[in-house]
């Protein structure tokens, strides 16, 4: 059985990590890479696969942006759908990093996600 942190526990862990010199961007990079690795296992590899990553503007959305970049790098055709424009730092930096990838960016709407999932 795996233990899942509550939001308060996760926030405390982030705070304690940053007090020990681990920057928020490093935490985001590690979390996003783990999400991408888990997705690749679920997909059974990258060949011929597609992924739609829905991201908010907070740090969890930043984790999703990192995951999208790693999925793209692995060869998964990846689309990011943003719930809101204007993510905060360090998520914004990861949104900018997508500009040099083949990740498609689309605004989120129920209709748009339906179209993306049917592609």
Short mmCIF file of N, CA and C in Angstrom, two decimals:
data_model
loop_
_atom_site.label_atom_id
_atom_site.label_comp_id
_atom_site.label_asym_id
_atom_site.label_seq_id
_atom_site.Cartn_x
_atom_site.Cartn_y
_atom_site.Cartn_z
N UNK A 1 0.84 -1.18 0.00
CA UNK A 1 0.00 0.00 0.00
C UNK A 1 0.89 1.25 0.00
N UNK A 2 0.48 2.23 -0.77
CA UNK A 2 1.22 3.50 -0.83
C UNK A 2 0.51 4.54 0.02
N UNK A 3 1.32 5.36 0.67
CA UNK A 3 0.78 6.45 1.45
C UNK A 3 0.67 7.68 0.56
N UNK A 4 -0.48 8.32 0.57
CA UNK A 4 -0.70 9.54 -0.21
C UNK A 4 -0.78 10.71 0.76
N UNK A 5 0.02 11.73 0.48
CA UNK A 5 0.03 12.91 1.34
C UNK A 5 -1.25 13.71 1.20
N UNK A 6 -1.69 14.30 2.29
CA UNK A 6 -2.78 15.25 2.22
C UNK A 6 -2.23 16.55 1.63
N UNK A 7 -3.09 17.45 1.16
CA UNK A 7 -2.57 18.73 0.66
C UNK A 7 -1.74 19.48 1.71
N UNK A 8 -2.17 19.44 2.96
CA UNK A 8 -1.40 20.13 4.01
C UNK A 8 -0.04 19.48 4.21
N UNK A 9 0.02 18.16 4.18
CA UNK A 9 1.30 17.46 4.33
C UNK A 9 2.22 17.74 3.15
N UNK A 10 1.65 17.79 1.94
CA UNK A 10 2.46 18.08 0.76
C UNK A 10 3.03 19.50 0.84
N UNK A 11 2.20 20.45 1.28
CA UNK A 11 2.67 21.83 1.41
C UNK A 11 3.79 21.91 2.45
N UNK A 12 3.65 21.19 3.54
CA UNK A 12 4.68 21.18 4.58
C UNK A 12 5.97 20.55 4.06
N UNK A 13 5.86 19.48 3.30
CA UNK A 13 7.03 18.83 2.72
C UNK A 13 7.74 19.78 1.74
N UNK A 14 6.96 20.48 0.91
CA UNK A 14 7.55 21.47 -0.01
C UNK A 14 8.29 22.55 0.78
N UNK A 15 7.65 23.07 1.83
CA UNK A 15 8.26 24.13 2.63
C UNK A 15 9.56 23.64 3.27
N UNK A 16 9.52 22.45 3.86
CA UNK A 16 10.71 21.90 4.52
C UNK A 16 11.83 21.64 3.51
N UNK A 17 11.47 21.18 2.33
CA UNK A 17 12.48 20.94 1.29
C UNK A 17 13.15 22.24 0.88
N UNK A 18 12.35 23.29 0.71
CA UNK A 18 12.91 24.57 0.31
C UNK A 18 13.79 25.16 1.42
N UNK A 19 13.42 24.93 2.68
CA UNK A 19 14.27 25.38 3.78
C UNK A 19 15.63 24.70 3.75
N UNK A 20 15.68 23.50 3.21
CA UNK A 20 16.93 22.74 3.14
C UNK A 20 17.67 22.98 1.82
N UNK A 21 17.20 23.96 1.05
CA UNK A 21 17.93 24.35 -0.15
C UNK A 21 17.45 23.71 -1.44
N UNK A 22 16.39 22.94 -1.39
CA UNK A 22 15.84 22.36 -2.63
C UNK A 22 14.87 23.38 -3.20
N UNK A 23 15.17 23.88 -4.38
CA UNK A 23 14.35 24.94 -4.97
C UNK A 23 13.05 24.37 -5.52
N UNK A 24 12.02 25.23 -5.57
CA UNK A 24 10.71 24.80 -6.04
C UNK A 24 10.77 24.23 -7.46
N UNK A 25 11.59 24.83 -8.31
CA UNK A 25 11.72 24.33 -9.68
C UNK A 25 12.27 22.91 -9.72
N UNK A 26 13.17 22.59 -8.81
CA UNK A 26 13.71 21.24 -8.73
C UNK A 26 12.67 20.23 -8.30
N UNK A 27 11.82 20.63 -7.33
CA UNK A 27 10.73 19.76 -6.91
C UNK A 27 9.75 19.53 -8.05
N UNK A 28 9.46 20.59 -8.80
CA UNK A 28 8.53 20.49 -9.92
C UNK A 28 9.09 19.58 -11.00
N UNK A 29 10.37 19.71 -11.29
CA UNK A 29 11.01 18.88 -12.31
C UNK A 29 10.94 17.40 -11.91
N UNK A 30 11.25 17.11 -10.65
CA UNK A 30 11.22 15.72 -10.18
C UNK A 30 9.81 15.16 -10.21
N UNK A 31 8.83 15.94 -9.77
CA UNK A 31 7.44 15.48 -9.77
C UNK A 31 6.94 15.23 -11.19
N UNK A 32 7.22 16.17 -12.09
CA UNK A 32 6.78 16.02 -13.47
C UNK A 32 7.40 14.82 -14.16
N UNK A 33 8.68 14.58 -13.89
CA UNK A 33 9.36 13.42 -14.48
C UNK A 33 8.72 12.12 -13.98
N UNK A 34 8.39 12.07 -12.69
CA UNK A 34 7.74 10.87 -12.14
C UNK A 34 6.37 10.65 -12.76
N UNK A 35 5.61 11.73 -12.96
CA UNK A 35 4.30 11.61 -13.61
C UNK A 35 4.46 11.08 -15.03
N UNK A 36 5.42 11.61 -15.77
CA UNK A 36 5.66 11.15 -17.14
C UNK A 36 6.08 9.69 -17.15
N UNK A 37 6.95 9.29 -16.24
CA UNK A 37 7.38 7.89 -16.18
C UNK A 37 6.20 6.97 -15.88
N UNK A 38 5.33 7.39 -14.95
CA UNK A 38 4.15 6.58 -14.62
C UNK A 38 3.21 6.49 -15.83
N UNK A 39 3.04 7.61 -16.54
CA UNK A 39 2.19 7.60 -17.73
C UNK A 39 2.75 6.67 -18.80
N UNK A 40 4.06 6.71 -19.00
CA UNK A 40 4.67 5.82 -20.00
C UNK A 40 4.47 4.35 -19.63
N UNK A 41 4.53 4.04 -18.35
CA UNK A 41 4.27 2.65 -17.93
C UNK A 41 2.82 2.28 -18.22
N UNK A 42 1.89 3.18 -17.92
CA UNK A 42 0.47 2.92 -18.18
C UNK A 42 0.18 2.79 -19.68
N UNK A 43 0.87 3.61 -20.48
CA UNK A 43 0.68 3.58 -21.93
C UNK A 43 1.36 2.38 -22.58
N UNK A 44 2.25 1.73 -21.86
CA UNK A 44 3.00 0.61 -22.44
C UNK A 44 4.08 1.08 -23.39
N UNK A 45 4.63 2.27 -23.15
CA UNK A 45 5.66 2.84 -24.00
C UNK A 45 5.14 4.03 -24.77
N UNK A 46 6.00 4.62 -25.57
CA UNK A 46 5.66 5.86 -26.26
C UNK A 46 5.19 5.65 -27.69
N UNK A 47 5.59 4.55 -28.32
CA UNK A 47 5.34 4.37 -29.75
C UNK A 47 3.85 4.46 -30.08
N UNK A 48 3.49 5.39 -30.94
CA UNK A 48 2.12 5.55 -31.41
C UNK A 48 1.14 6.06 -30.37
N UNK A 49 1.64 6.56 -29.27
CA UNK A 49 0.77 6.98 -28.17
C UNK A 49 0.54 8.49 -28.20
N UNK A 50 -0.60 8.87 -27.63
CA UNK A 50 -0.95 10.29 -27.48
C UNK A 50 -1.30 10.54 -26.03
N UNK A 51 -1.09 11.76 -25.59
CA UNK A 51 -1.46 12.15 -24.23
C UNK A 51 -2.01 13.57 -24.25
N UNK A 52 -3.04 13.79 -23.45
CA UNK A 52 -3.57 15.12 -23.21
C UNK A 52 -3.34 15.42 -21.74
N UNK A 53 -2.61 16.50 -21.46
CA UNK A 53 -2.28 16.89 -20.09
C UNK A 53 -3.03 18.19 -19.80
N UNK A 54 -3.93 18.14 -18.82
CA UNK A 54 -4.71 19.32 -18.44
C UNK A 54 -4.04 19.96 -17.24
N UNK A 55 -3.72 21.26 -17.36
CA UNK A 55 -2.93 21.94 -16.33
C UNK A 55 -3.62 23.21 -15.86
N UNK A 56 -3.62 23.40 -14.55
CA UNK A 56 -4.03 24.66 -13.96
C UNK A 56 -2.84 25.61 -13.92
N UNK A 57 -3.00 26.73 -13.22
CA UNK A 57 -1.91 27.72 -13.23
C UNK A 57 -1.00 27.64 -12.01
N UNK A 58 -1.27 26.72 -11.09
CA UNK A 58 -0.45 26.60 -9.89
C UNK A 58 0.71 25.64 -10.07
N UNK A 59 1.31 25.26 -8.95
CA UNK A 59 2.47 24.37 -9.00
C UNK A 59 2.12 22.98 -9.51
N UNK A 60 0.92 22.48 -9.19
CA UNK A 60 0.55 21.17 -9.74
C UNK A 60 0.43 21.25 -11.26
N UNK A 61 -0.08 22.38 -11.76
CA UNK A 61 -0.11 22.58 -13.20
C UNK A 61 1.29 22.61 -13.78
N UNK A 62 2.22 23.20 -13.03
CA UNK A 62 3.62 23.19 -13.46
C UNK A 62 4.18 21.79 -13.54
N UNK A 63 3.80 20.93 -12.57
CA UNK A 63 4.21 19.53 -12.63
C UNK A 63 3.70 18.90 -13.93
N UNK A 64 2.46 19.22 -14.30
CA UNK A 64 1.89 18.70 -15.54
C UNK A 64 2.64 19.18 -16.77
N UNK A 65 3.08 20.44 -16.77
CA UNK A 65 3.84 20.97 -17.89
C UNK A 65 5.17 20.25 -18.04
N UNK A 66 5.82 19.96 -16.91
CA UNK A 66 7.07 19.19 -16.94
C UNK A 66 6.79 17.79 -17.49
N UNK A 67 5.71 17.17 -17.01
CA UNK A 67 5.36 15.82 -17.49
C UNK A 67 5.14 15.84 -19.00
N UNK A 68 4.44 16.86 -19.50
CA UNK A 68 4.19 16.97 -20.94
C UNK A 68 5.51 17.05 -21.71
N UNK A 69 6.45 17.83 -21.21
CA UNK A 69 7.75 17.96 -21.88
C UNK A 69 8.47 16.61 -21.93
N UNK A 70 8.45 15.87 -20.83
CA UNK A 70 9.12 14.57 -20.80
C UNK A 70 8.40 13.54 -21.68
N UNK A 71 7.08 13.59 -21.72
CA UNK A 71 6.34 12.68 -22.62
C UNK A 71 6.69 12.98 -24.07
N UNK A 72 6.74 14.27 -24.40
CA UNK A 72 7.11 14.67 -25.76
C UNK A 72 8.51 14.18 -26.10
N UNK A 73 9.44 14.37 -25.19
CA UNK A 73 10.82 13.93 -25.41
C UNK A 73 10.89 12.42 -25.62
N UNK A 74 10.00 11.67 -24.97
CA UNK A 74 9.97 10.21 -25.11
C UNK A 74 9.32 9.77 -26.42
N UNK A 75 8.64 10.70 -27.11
CA UNK A 75 8.02 10.36 -28.39
C UNK A 75 6.51 10.28 -28.36
N UNK A 76 5.89 10.62 -27.24
CA UNK A 76 4.43 10.62 -27.14
C UNK A 76 3.92 11.92 -27.76
N UNK A 77 2.92 11.82 -28.64
CA UNK A 77 2.30 13.03 -29.20
C UNK A 77 1.47 13.66 -28.08
N UNK A 78 1.89 14.82 -27.63
CA UNK A 78 1.35 15.40 -26.41
C UNK A 78 0.68 16.74 -26.67
N UNK A 79 -0.49 16.91 -26.05
CA UNK A 79 -1.21 18.17 -26.07
C UNK A 79 -1.37 18.64 -24.64
N UNK A 80 -1.10 19.92 -24.39
CA UNK A 80 -1.36 20.54 -23.09
C UNK A 80 -2.58 21.42 -23.24
N UNK A 81 -3.52 21.26 -22.32
CA UNK A 81 -4.70 22.12 -22.28
C UNK A 81 -4.62 22.92 -20.98
N UNK A 82 -4.60 24.23 -21.12
CA UNK A 82 -4.48 25.12 -19.96
C UNK A 82 -5.87 25.53 -19.47
N UNK A 83 -6.13 25.28 -18.18
CA UNK A 83 -7.40 25.70 -17.60
C UNK A 83 -7.49 27.21 -17.51
N UNK A 84 -6.35 27.84 -17.25
CA UNK A 84 -6.27 29.29 -17.13
C UNK A 84 -4.94 29.75 -17.72
N UNK A 85 -4.93 30.90 -18.30
CA UNK A 85 -3.67 31.48 -18.77
C UNK A 85 -2.95 32.13 -17.60
N UNK A 86 -1.67 32.35 -17.78
CA UNK A 86 -0.90 33.10 -16.81
C UNK A 86 -0.49 32.34 -15.57
N UNK A 87 0.18 31.18 -15.74
CA UNK A 87 0.63 30.46 -14.55
C UNK A 87 1.68 31.27 -13.80
N UNK A 88 1.77 31.02 -12.50
CA UNK A 88 2.79 31.68 -11.69
C UNK A 88 4.13 31.00 -11.85
N UNK A 89 5.15 31.60 -11.23
CA UNK A 89 6.47 30.97 -11.22
C UNK A 89 6.45 29.85 -10.20
N UNK A 90 7.16 28.77 -10.38
CA UNK A 90 8.02 28.41 -11.51
C UNK A 90 7.28 27.72 -12.66
N UNK A 91 5.95 27.60 -12.55
CA UNK A 91 5.19 26.95 -13.63
C UNK A 91 5.36 27.70 -14.95
N UNK A 92 5.42 29.03 -14.89
CA UNK A 92 5.56 29.83 -16.11
C UNK A 92 6.83 29.46 -16.88
N UNK A 93 7.91 29.23 -16.15
CA UNK A 93 9.16 28.85 -16.81
C UNK A 93 9.00 27.53 -17.55
N UNK A 94 8.22 26.61 -17.00
CA UNK A 94 8.01 25.33 -17.68
C UNK A 94 7.08 25.47 -18.87
N UNK A 95 6.15 26.41 -18.82
CA UNK A 95 5.32 26.69 -19.99
C UNK A 95 6.19 27.23 -21.12
N UNK A 96 7.12 28.12 -20.79
CA UNK A 96 8.03 28.67 -21.80
C UNK A 96 8.94 27.59 -22.38
N UNK A 97 9.34 26.63 -21.57
CA UNK A 97 10.20 25.55 -22.06
C UNK A 97 9.49 24.69 -23.10
N UNK A 98 8.16 24.68 -23.10
CA UNK A 98 7.42 23.90 -24.09
C UNK A 98 7.52 24.50 -25.49
N UNK A 99 7.92 25.76 -25.59
CA UNK A 99 7.97 26.44 -26.88
C UNK A 99 8.98 25.79 -27.84
N UNK A 100 9.96 25.08 -27.32
CA UNK A 100 10.97 24.45 -28.18
C UNK A 100 10.71 22.94 -28.31
N UNK A 101 9.47 22.53 -28.05
CA UNK A 101 9.09 21.12 -28.19
C UNK A 101 8.00 21.01 -29.24
N UNK A 102 7.53 19.80 -29.47
CA UNK A 102 6.41 19.60 -30.38
C UNK A 102 5.08 19.49 -29.63
N UNK A 103 5.08 19.82 -28.33
CA UNK A 103 3.85 19.78 -27.54
C UNK A 103 2.88 20.84 -28.07
N UNK A 104 1.65 20.40 -28.36
CA UNK A 104 0.61 21.33 -28.80
C UNK A 104 -0.01 21.98 -27.57
N UNK A 105 -0.30 23.27 -27.65
CA UNK A 105 -0.98 23.98 -26.56
C UNK A 105 -2.36 24.39 -27.02
N UNK A 106 -3.34 24.09 -26.19
CA UNK A 106 -4.73 24.42 -26.49
C UNK A 106 -5.40 24.95 -25.23
N UNK A 107 -6.30 25.92 -25.38
CA UNK A 107 -7.08 26.34 -24.21
C UNK A 107 -8.08 25.23 -23.86
N UNK A 108 -8.39 25.10 -22.59
CA UNK A 108 -9.31 24.06 -22.14
C UNK A 108 -10.75 24.52 -22.29
N UNK A 109 -11.58 23.61 -22.74
CA UNK A 109 -13.04 23.72 -22.65
C UNK A 109 -13.56 22.29 -22.73
N UNK A 110 -14.74 22.03 -22.21
CA UNK A 110 -15.27 20.67 -22.31
C UNK A 110 -15.34 20.17 -23.76
N UNK A 111 -15.71 21.05 -24.67
CA UNK A 111 -15.77 20.66 -26.08
C UNK A 111 -14.38 20.37 -26.63
N UNK A 112 -13.42 21.23 -26.30
CA UNK A 112 -12.06 21.07 -26.82
C UNK A 112 -11.42 19.79 -26.30
N UNK A 113 -11.62 19.46 -25.03
CA UNK A 113 -10.99 18.24 -24.53
C UNK A 113 -11.63 17.01 -25.18
N UNK A 114 -12.93 17.08 -25.43
CA UNK A 114 -13.59 15.98 -26.14
C UNK A 114 -12.98 15.76 -27.51
N UNK A 115 -12.73 16.86 -28.23
CA UNK A 115 -12.11 16.75 -29.55
C UNK A 115 -10.70 16.18 -29.45
N UNK A 116 -9.94 16.63 -28.47
CA UNK A 116 -8.56 16.13 -28.32
C UNK A 116 -8.55 14.64 -28.00
N UNK A 117 -9.47 14.20 -27.17
CA UNK A 117 -9.49 12.79 -26.79
C UNK A 117 -9.96 11.90 -27.93
N UNK A 118 -10.72 12.45 -28.87
CA UNK A 118 -11.20 11.67 -30.02
C UNK A 118 -10.19 11.60 -31.15
N UNK A 119 -9.16 12.44 -31.15
CA UNK A 119 -8.18 12.48 -32.24
C UNK A 119 -7.45 11.19 -32.38
#
